[in-house]
mmCIF file of C-alpha atoms in Angstrom:
data_model
loop_
_atom_site.group_PDB
_atom_site.id
_atom_site.type_symbol
_atom_site.label_atom_id
_atom_site.label_comp_id
_atom_site.label_asym_id
_atom_site.label_seq_id
_atom_site.Cartn_x
_atom_site.Cartn_y
_atom_site.Cartn_z
ATOM 1 C CA MET V 1 167.688 43.759 194.313
ATOM 2 C CA GLN V 2 164.838 43.241 191.884
ATOM 3 C CA GLY V 3 162.350 43.667 194.731
ATOM 4 C CA LEU V 4 163.921 47.006 195.656
ATOM 5 C CA GLU V 5 163.804 48.179 192.039
ATOM 6 C CA LYS V 6 160.153 47.149 191.800
ATOM 7 C CA ARG V 7 159.319 49.040 195.001
ATOM 8 C CA VAL V 8 161.112 52.195 193.799
ATOM 9 C CA PHE V 9 159.253 51.972 190.474
ATOM 10 C CA THR V 10 155.926 51.600 192.314
ATOM 11 C CA ILE V 11 156.651 54.633 194.525
ATOM 12 C CA ASP V 12 157.750 56.676 191.504
ATOM 13 C CA LYS V 13 154.616 55.699 189.574
ATOM 14 C CA LYS V 14 152.400 56.630 192.528
ATOM 15 C CA GLY V 15 154.173 59.986 192.846
ATOM 16 C CA ASN V 16 153.534 60.697 189.160
ATOM 17 C CA GLU V 17 149.851 59.818 189.592
ATOM 18 C CA ILE V 18 149.555 62.190 192.564
ATOM 19 C CA MET V 19 151.173 64.980 190.530
ATOM 20 C CA ILE V 20 148.776 64.361 187.639
ATOM 21 C CA TYR V 21 145.836 64.606 190.070
ATOM 22 C CA HIS V 22 147.310 67.789 191.506
ATOM 23 C CA ILE V 23 147.823 69.461 188.106
ATOM 24 C CA THR V 24 144.368 68.365 186.938
ATOM 25 C CA ALA V 25 142.843 69.980 190.032
ATOM 26 C CA MET V 26 144.877 73.154 189.496
ATOM 27 C CA LEU V 27 143.756 73.427 185.874
ATOM 28 C CA ALA V 28 140.101 72.753 186.716
ATOM 29 C CA GLY V 29 140.085 75.336 189.532
ATOM 30 C CA PHE V 30 141.929 77.822 187.342
ATOM 31 C CA LEU V 31 139.350 77.488 184.541
ATOM 32 C CA MET V 32 136.452 77.704 187.013
ATOM 33 C CA ASP V 33 137.846 80.965 188.344
ATOM 34 C CA LEU V 34 138.327 82.422 184.855
ATOM 35 C CA LEU V 35 134.797 81.485 183.823
ATOM 36 C CA PHE V 36 132.678 81.937 186.939
ATOM 37 C CA GLY V 37 134.430 83.949 189.646
ATOM 38 C CA ASP V 38 133.309 83.817 193.281
ATOM 39 C CA PRO V 39 129.545 83.459 193.898
ATOM 40 C CA TYR V 40 128.702 86.133 196.478
ATOM 41 C CA TRP V 41 126.151 83.865 198.199
ATOM 42 C CA LEU V 42 128.726 81.140 198.884
ATOM 43 C CA PRO V 43 130.661 81.368 202.213
ATOM 44 C CA HIS V 44 134.296 81.985 201.345
ATOM 45 C CA PRO V 45 137.264 80.436 203.223
ATOM 46 C CA ILE V 46 139.147 83.745 203.135
ATOM 47 C CA ARG V 47 136.331 85.315 205.163
ATOM 48 C CA LEU V 48 136.728 82.528 207.706
ATOM 49 C CA ILE V 49 140.462 83.261 207.886
ATOM 50 C CA GLY V 50 139.641 86.957 208.321
ATOM 51 C CA ASN V 51 137.216 86.179 211.158
ATOM 52 C CA TRP V 52 139.879 84.017 212.839
ATOM 53 C CA ILE V 53 142.400 86.867 212.555
ATOM 54 C CA SER V 54 139.881 89.314 214.076
ATOM 55 C CA PHE V 55 139.152 86.914 216.945
ATOM 56 C CA LEU V 56 142.850 86.477 217.759
ATOM 57 C CA GLU V 57 143.524 90.197 217.401
ATOM 58 C CA LYS V 58 140.891 91.044 220.003
ATOM 59 C CA ARG V 59 142.300 88.470 222.415
ATOM 60 C CA LEU V 60 145.935 89.498 221.917
ATOM 61 C CA LEU V 61 145.590 93.275 221.715
ATOM 62 C CA GLY V 62 143.184 93.575 224.617
ATOM 63 C CA SER V 63 141.592 96.852 225.654
ATOM 64 C CA LYS V 64 142.637 100.335 224.593
ATOM 65 C CA ARG V 65 144.052 101.002 228.064
ATOM 66 C CA GLU V 66 146.168 97.830 227.990
ATOM 67 C CA GLU V 67 147.390 98.740 224.511
ATOM 68 C CA THR V 68 148.912 102.031 225.683
ATOM 69 C CA HIS V 69 150.943 100.296 228.412
ATOM 70 C CA ARG V 70 152.588 97.669 226.226
ATOM 71 C CA ALA V 71 156.154 97.981 224.984
ATOM 72 C CA PRO V 72 157.007 97.609 221.257
ATOM 73 C CA GLY V 73 158.733 94.278 221.911
ATOM 74 C CA GLN V 74 155.635 92.901 223.591
ATOM 75 C CA GLU V 75 153.488 94.074 220.683
ATOM 76 C CA LYS V 76 155.762 92.295 218.193
ATOM 77 C CA ARG V 77 155.688 89.063 220.210
ATOM 78 C CA ARG V 78 151.902 89.112 220.307
ATOM 79 C CA GLY V 79 151.881 89.753 216.566
ATOM 80 C CA MET V 80 154.140 86.734 216.093
ATOM 81 C CA ILE V 81 151.778 84.568 218.179
ATOM 82 C CA LEU V 82 148.903 85.613 215.930
ATOM 83 C CA VAL V 83 150.924 84.814 212.787
ATOM 84 C CA LEU V 84 151.892 81.348 214.043
ATOM 85 C CA ALA V 85 148.326 80.555 215.130
ATOM 86 C CA VAL V 86 146.768 81.691 211.846
ATOM 87 C CA LEU V 87 149.285 80.009 209.542
ATOM 88 C CA SER V 88 149.495 76.698 211.420
ATOM 89 C CA SER V 89 145.712 76.352 211.707
ATOM 90 C CA THR V 90 145.160 77.310 208.061
ATOM 91 C CA VAL V 91 147.641 74.738 206.741
ATOM 92 C CA PHE V 92 146.474 72.053 209.192
ATOM 93 C CA VAL V 93 142.761 72.371 208.352
ATOM 94 C CA THR V 94 143.401 72.540 204.594
ATOM 95 C CA ALA V 95 145.788 69.577 204.627
ATOM 96 C CA VAL V 96 143.439 67.409 206.738
ATOM 97 C CA LEU V 97 140.468 68.118 204.463
ATOM 98 C CA LEU V 98 142.493 67.503 201.304
ATOM 99 C CA LEU V 99 144.294 64.371 202.492
ATOM 100 C CA GLY V 100 141.047 62.980 203.833
ATOM 101 C CA ALA V 101 139.374 63.508 200.467
ATOM 102 C CA TYR V 102 142.234 61.862 198.558
ATOM 103 C CA ARG V 103 142.221 58.942 201.013
ATOM 104 C CA LEU V 104 138.513 58.335 200.388
ATOM 105 C CA HIS V 105 139.016 58.433 196.603
ATOM 106 C CA PRO V 106 141.513 60.181 194.292
ATOM 107 C CA TYR V 107 138.675 61.644 192.210
ATOM 108 C CA LEU V 108 137.085 63.147 195.323
ATOM 109 C CA GLY V 109 140.476 64.642 196.182
ATOM 110 C CA VAL V 110 140.689 66.210 192.713
ATOM 111 C CA VAL V 111 137.198 67.699 193.114
ATOM 112 C CA ILE V 112 137.972 69.159 196.557
ATOM 113 C CA GLU V 113 141.338 70.551 195.460
ATOM 114 C CA SER V 114 139.717 72.034 192.337
ATOM 115 C CA ILE V 115 137.166 73.854 194.509
ATOM 116 C CA MET V 116 139.915 75.068 196.839
ATOM 117 C CA THR V 117 141.948 76.358 193.880
ATOM 118 C CA TYR V 118 138.841 78.066 192.532
ATOM 119 C CA GLN V 119 138.323 79.804 195.882
ATOM 120 C CA ILE V 120 141.942 80.909 196.227
ATOM 121 C CA LEU V 121 142.194 82.656 192.844
ATOM 122 C CA ALA V 122 140.392 85.940 192.122
ATOM 123 C CA THR V 123 140.774 86.633 188.398
ATOM 124 C CA LYS V 124 137.112 86.850 187.392
ATOM 125 C CA CYS V 125 136.144 88.536 190.658
ATOM 126 C CA LEU V 126 138.693 91.300 190.082
ATOM 127 C CA LYS V 127 137.485 91.780 186.526
ATOM 128 C CA VAL V 128 133.818 91.873 187.581
ATOM 129 C CA GLU V 129 134.446 94.492 190.278
ATOM 130 C CA SER V 130 136.515 96.679 187.954
ATOM 131 C CA MET V 131 133.841 96.339 185.254
ATOM 132 C CA LYS V 132 131.295 97.806 187.679
ATOM 133 C CA VAL V 133 133.453 100.920 187.833
ATOM 134 C CA TYR V 134 133.761 101.004 184.038
ATOM 135 C CA GLN V 135 130.015 100.665 183.525
ATOM 136 C CA GLU V 136 129.188 103.513 185.923
ATOM 137 C CA LEU V 137 131.789 105.741 184.256
ATOM 138 C CA LYS V 138 130.277 105.014 180.836
ATOM 139 C CA LYS V 139 126.861 105.998 182.207
ATOM 140 C CA GLY V 140 128.381 109.271 183.391
ATOM 141 C CA ASP V 141 127.302 108.616 186.987
ATOM 142 C CA ILE V 142 130.308 109.910 188.950
ATOM 143 C CA ALA V 143 128.732 109.243 192.368
ATOM 144 C CA ALA V 144 128.013 105.602 191.498
ATOM 145 C CA SER V 145 131.475 105.136 189.975
ATOM 146 C CA ARG V 146 133.091 106.509 193.138
ATOM 147 C CA LYS V 147 131.057 104.069 195.212
ATOM 148 C CA ALA V 148 131.974 101.176 192.904
ATOM 149 C CA VAL V 149 135.699 101.927 193.040
ATOM 150 C CA SER V 150 135.573 102.377 196.828
ATOM 151 C CA MET V 151 134.776 98.657 197.046
ATOM 152 C CA ILE V 152 138.160 97.677 195.583
ATOM 153 C CA VAL V 153 140.549 100.404 196.814
ATOM 154 C CA GLY V 154 141.640 101.575 200.253
ATOM 155 C CA ARG V 155 141.879 105.297 199.472
ATOM 156 C CA ASP V 156 139.181 107.943 199.956
ATOM 157 C CA THR V 157 137.124 108.215 196.771
ATOM 158 C CA GLU V 158 134.633 110.993 197.569
ATOM 159 C CA CYS V 159 136.573 113.713 195.754
ATOM 160 C CA LEU V 160 137.851 111.733 192.761
ATOM 161 C CA ASP V 161 136.927 112.940 189.291
ATOM 162 C CA GLU V 162 136.318 110.552 186.365
ATOM 163 C CA THR V 163 140.028 110.276 185.593
ATOM 164 C CA GLY V 164 140.845 109.652 189.237
ATOM 165 C CA VAL V 165 138.213 106.911 189.494
ATOM 166 C CA ALA V 166 139.468 105.173 186.335
ATOM 167 C CA LYS V 167 143.066 105.473 187.482
ATOM 168 C CA ALA V 168 142.261 103.947 190.895
ATOM 169 C CA ALA V 169 140.535 100.985 189.223
ATOM 170 C CA ILE V 170 143.452 100.421 186.814
ATOM 171 C CA GLU V 171 145.991 100.532 189.647
ATOM 172 C CA THR V 172 143.989 97.995 191.642
ATOM 173 C CA VAL V 173 143.760 95.587 188.709
ATOM 174 C CA ALA V 174 147.491 95.995 187.993
ATOM 175 C CA GLU V 175 148.616 95.483 191.593
ATOM 176 C CA ASN V 176 146.172 92.673 192.349
ATOM 177 C CA THR V 177 147.148 90.775 189.218
ATOM 178 C CA SER V 178 150.015 89.620 191.420
ATOM 179 C CA ASP V 179 148.464 89.630 194.915
ATOM 180 C CA GLY V 180 145.120 88.136 193.947
ATOM 181 C CA VAL V 181 145.945 85.930 190.988
ATOM 182 C CA THR V 182 149.480 85.051 189.892
ATOM 183 C CA ALA V 183 151.143 84.873 193.334
ATOM 184 C CA PRO V 184 148.559 82.454 194.788
ATOM 185 C CA LEU V 185 148.664 80.531 191.497
ATOM 186 C CA LEU V 186 152.416 80.003 191.893
ATOM 187 C CA PHE V 187 152.031 78.820 195.491
ATOM 188 C CA LEU V 188 149.224 76.490 194.405
ATOM 189 C CA LEU V 189 151.362 74.951 191.676
ATOM 190 C CA ILE V 190 154.283 74.455 194.071
ATOM 191 C CA GLY V 191 152.440 73.092 197.105
ATOM 192 C CA GLY V 192 148.787 72.632 196.246
ATOM 193 C CA ALA V 193 145.876 74.061 198.223
ATOM 194 C CA PRO V 194 147.652 74.036 201.654
ATOM 195 C CA LEU V 195 150.405 76.328 200.360
ATOM 196 C CA GLY V 196 147.866 78.368 198.396
ATOM 197 C CA PHE V 197 145.798 79.029 201.508
ATOM 198 C CA LEU V 198 148.995 79.722 203.475
ATOM 199 C CA TYR V 199 149.754 82.526 201.013
ATOM 200 C CA LYS V 200 146.197 83.877 201.237
ATOM 201 C CA ALA V 201 146.412 83.848 205.044
ATOM 202 C CA VAL V 202 149.627 85.917 204.898
ATOM 203 C CA ASN V 203 147.999 88.281 202.409
ATOM 204 C CA THR V 204 144.859 88.621 204.551
ATOM 205 C CA MET V 205 146.854 89.331 207.714
ATOM 206 C CA ASP V 206 148.739 92.085 205.893
ATOM 207 C CA SER V 207 145.528 93.666 204.583
ATOM 208 C CA MET V 208 143.997 93.637 208.084
ATOM 209 C CA LEU V 209 147.005 94.367 210.306
ATOM 210 C CA GLY V 210 149.767 95.794 208.115
ATOM 211 C CA TYR V 211 149.075 99.470 208.790
ATOM 212 C CA LYS V 212 151.700 101.932 210.024
ATOM 213 C CA ASN V 213 149.417 103.575 212.550
ATOM 214 C CA GLU V 214 149.500 103.676 216.349
ATOM 215 C CA LYS V 215 147.442 100.507 216.762
ATOM 216 C CA TYR V 216 149.305 98.237 214.321
ATOM 217 C CA LEU V 217 152.778 99.774 214.003
ATOM 218 C CA TYR V 218 154.403 96.981 216.046
ATOM 219 C CA PHE V 219 151.628 94.397 216.334
ATOM 220 C CA GLY V 220 151.215 94.221 212.550
ATOM 221 C CA ARG V 221 154.875 94.555 211.607
ATOM 222 C CA ILE V 222 155.604 90.829 211.218
ATOM 223 C CA PRO V 223 152.504 90.161 209.043
ATOM 224 C CA ALA V 224 153.479 93.117 206.838
ATOM 225 C CA LYS V 225 157.088 91.954 206.465
ATOM 226 C CA MET V 226 155.962 88.393 205.763
ATOM 227 C CA ASP V 227 153.724 89.649 202.977
ATOM 228 C CA ASP V 228 156.686 91.494 201.437
ATOM 229 C CA VAL V 229 158.789 88.315 201.567
ATOM 230 C CA PHE V 230 156.072 86.032 200.178
ATOM 231 C CA ASN V 231 155.382 88.413 197.292
ATOM 232 C CA TYR V 232 158.962 89.319 196.404
ATOM 233 C CA ILE V 233 159.534 86.684 193.694
ATOM 234 C CA PRO V 234 155.895 86.402 192.462
ATOM 235 C CA ALA V 235 155.650 90.184 191.949
ATOM 236 C CA ARG V 236 158.739 90.215 189.728
ATOM 237 C CA LEU V 237 157.712 87.132 187.782
ATOM 238 C CA THR V 238 154.299 88.713 187.246
ATOM 239 C CA ALA V 239 155.874 91.897 185.914
ATOM 240 C CA TRP V 240 158.060 89.978 183.448
ATOM 241 C CA PHE V 241 155.143 87.904 182.187
ATOM 242 C CA MET V 242 152.992 91.048 181.970
ATOM 243 C CA ILE V 243 155.562 92.627 179.656
ATOM 244 C CA VAL V 244 155.240 89.603 177.350
ATOM 245 C CA ALA V 245 151.448 89.855 177.665
ATOM 246 C CA ALA V 246 151.620 93.512 176.582
ATOM 247 C CA PHE V 247 153.288 92.478 173.314
ATOM 248 C CA LEU V 248 150.837 89.602 172.763
ATOM 249 C CA THR V 249 147.758 91.783 173.328
ATOM 250 C CA GLY V 250 148.921 94.542 170.977
ATOM 251 C CA MET V 251 149.715 97.057 173.719
ATOM 252 C CA ASP V 252 152.928 99.060 174.025
ATOM 253 C CA GLY V 253 155.314 96.307 175.095
ATOM 254 C CA GLU V 254 158.445 98.380 174.505
ATOM 255 C CA ASN V 255 157.187 101.174 176.743
ATOM 256 C CA ALA V 256 156.078 98.602 179.330
ATOM 257 C CA TRP V 257 159.685 97.368 179.540
ATOM 258 C CA LYS V 258 161.047 100.920 179.651
ATOM 259 C CA ILE V 259 158.709 102.107 182.437
ATOM 260 C CA TYR V 260 159.230 98.881 184.375
ATOM 261 C CA LEU V 261 163.000 99.406 184.480
ATOM 262 C CA ARG V 262 162.572 103.047 185.485
ATOM 263 C CA ASP V 263 159.613 103.016 187.911
ATOM 264 C CA LYS V 264 159.482 99.520 189.452
ATOM 265 C CA ARG V 265 160.732 100.832 192.812
ATOM 266 C CA LYS V 266 158.477 103.896 193.037
ATOM 267 C CA HIS V 267 156.359 102.609 195.895
ATOM 268 C CA ALA V 268 156.709 102.252 199.664
ATOM 269 C CA SER V 269 156.232 98.506 199.208
ATOM 270 C CA PRO V 270 159.083 96.653 197.471
ATOM 271 C CA ASN V 271 156.544 94.752 195.363
ATOM 272 C CA SER V 272 153.521 96.930 194.547
ATOM 273 C CA ALA V 273 155.094 99.035 191.781
ATOM 274 C CA GLN V 274 156.347 96.018 189.815
ATOM 275 C CA SER V 275 153.192 95.163 187.858
ATOM 276 C CA GLU V 276 151.816 98.701 188.172
ATOM 277 C CA ALA V 277 154.826 100.083 186.302
ATOM 278 C CA VAL V 278 154.379 97.530 183.510
ATOM 279 C CA CYS V 279 150.668 98.321 183.222
ATOM 280 C CA ALA V 280 151.296 102.076 183.073
ATOM 281 C CA GLY V 281 153.868 101.582 180.336
ATOM 282 C CA ALA V 282 151.719 99.151 178.356
ATOM 283 C CA LEU V 283 148.765 101.590 178.407
ATOM 284 C CA ASP V 284 150.931 104.705 177.796
ATOM 285 C CA VAL V 285 149.392 106.437 180.830
ATOM 286 C CA GLN V 286 150.545 107.826 184.146
ATOM 287 C CA LEU V 287 149.429 106.086 187.337
ATOM 288 C CA ALA V 288 149.945 106.571 191.102
ATOM 289 C CA GLY V 289 150.681 110.054 192.484
ATOM 290 C CA ASP V 290 149.267 111.592 195.674
ATOM 291 C CA ALA V 291 146.281 109.858 197.292
ATOM 292 C CA VAL V 292 144.001 110.538 200.263
ATOM 293 C CA TYR V 293 143.565 107.935 203.022
ATOM 294 C CA PHE V 294 141.224 108.616 205.963
ATOM 295 C CA GLY V 295 141.211 112.316 205.149
ATOM 296 C CA LYS V 296 145.002 112.665 204.989
ATOM 297 C CA VAL V 297 146.982 113.297 201.798
ATOM 298 C CA TYR V 298 149.895 110.916 201.216
ATOM 299 C CA LYS V 299 152.615 112.001 198.783
ATOM 300 C CA LYS V 300 153.475 109.350 196.188
ATOM 301 C CA ASP V 301 155.648 109.262 193.108
ATOM 302 C CA TYR V 302 154.049 109.050 189.693
ATOM 303 C CA ILE V 303 154.477 105.832 187.735
ATOM 304 C CA GLY V 304 154.617 105.976 183.948
ATOM 305 C CA ASP V 305 154.422 108.881 181.493
ATOM 306 C CA ALA V 306 151.249 110.737 180.541
ATOM 307 C CA ILE V 307 151.614 109.976 176.829
ATOM 308 C CA ARG V 308 147.846 110.140 176.640
ATOM 309 C CA LYS V 309 144.952 110.845 178.992
ATOM 310 C CA ILE V 310 143.447 108.009 181.027
ATOM 311 C CA GLU V 311 140.008 106.880 179.802
ATOM 312 C CA PRO V 312 137.456 104.321 181.066
ATOM 313 C CA GLU V 313 138.489 101.842 178.326
ATOM 314 C CA ASP V 314 141.857 101.553 180.071
ATOM 315 C CA ILE V 315 140.079 99.557 182.786
ATOM 316 C CA LEU V 316 139.178 96.988 180.122
ATOM 317 C CA ARG V 317 142.748 96.997 178.794
ATOM 318 C CA ALA V 318 144.142 96.419 182.286
ATOM 319 C CA GLY V 319 141.767 93.468 182.692
ATOM 320 C CA LYS V 320 142.871 92.054 179.340
ATOM 321 C CA LEU V 321 146.485 92.381 180.424
ATOM 322 C CA MET V 322 145.705 90.595 183.695
ATOM 323 C CA TYR V 323 144.019 87.671 181.917
ATOM 324 C CA MET V 324 146.835 87.194 179.409
ATOM 325 C CA THR V 325 149.485 87.398 182.153
ATOM 326 C CA THR V 326 147.645 84.796 184.232
ATOM 327 C CA ILE V 327 147.166 82.395 181.316
ATOM 328 C CA LEU V 328 150.829 82.705 180.327
ATOM 329 C CA MET V 329 152.004 81.884 183.838
ATOM 330 C CA MET V 330 149.646 78.920 184.116
ATOM 331 C CA VAL V 331 150.820 77.521 180.773
ATOM 332 C CA VAL V 332 154.536 78.007 181.494
ATOM 333 C CA PHE V 333 154.686 76.819 185.111
ATOM 334 C CA GLY V 334 152.007 74.151 184.711
ATOM 335 C CA GLY V 335 153.882 72.837 181.682
ATOM 336 C CA LEU V 336 157.137 72.929 183.632
ATOM 337 C CA LEU V 337 155.615 70.796 186.387
ATOM 338 C CA LEU V 338 154.358 68.274 183.839
ATOM 339 C CA TRP V 339 157.786 68.136 182.223
ATOM 340 C CA ILE V 340 159.546 67.592 185.563
ATOM 341 C CA TYR V 341 157.244 64.760 186.584
#
């Protein structure tokens, strides 16, 4: 009996040590992302995942002539094959690298997992790209600001005025606070780098295949639905924490709550308007509305009230809101993990 108790204690102690290593790696990677962002010269794992998706897409979709002769059910099955191949390979490679590192030495495992965490999160990168838009707007160079914002949005930017450029940048920061930062952070905290990269693989498949056009309507349906499912809870948690962040940063927290309750469903995606509604309310501006994609105008509802006119400084405020939201979530959920273990 005493031997069994000793063994259980040893296993429990080892589990606590592993969790401490895991949380240390998460915190280190989180801080690296906040401080440094992604070096553009360094090959990024997400690009490798994107290349793998493109390779499989070409093999599974085939030629244009073959595409026109396939039934919707066949398209969906091929899309499912791609999803299974991408997700299984992503988790397998990440887990093998991470477990191998921890087997060699726990400190090496912490270093590798820290780097993986750093690569999964995109806080500083999002801020840097949005700041490029802000800087060009402050210079008064509308052509350069349109080009800068075109790097972070999917819509056509050629005809946007200064307000339209600033609004597009704010919306991207607001929406990607969840997609690019807090959602992967939550998956990292729950399951480490393998689950973090699993989320990023789902997100990347949606961004590459989740279009409702002739080519991807059926083939990309499963990746798009998976992205909705994976982001459902993180998007709502992000919105709630962003409301708290609005109060803490001196923005209009009461209006953020009001607009969130009213406008959180004003988007084709069940998740995208969550943080966007909070941001619009916190800044006292109106976001969304009609947008042009590939030369075609898409009708969209407005989010928020135009209490005041959008200005370039709102890009900075959106970035401040993103940082505070991210830090709050790291403190709360990281602290919760420490308390549990």
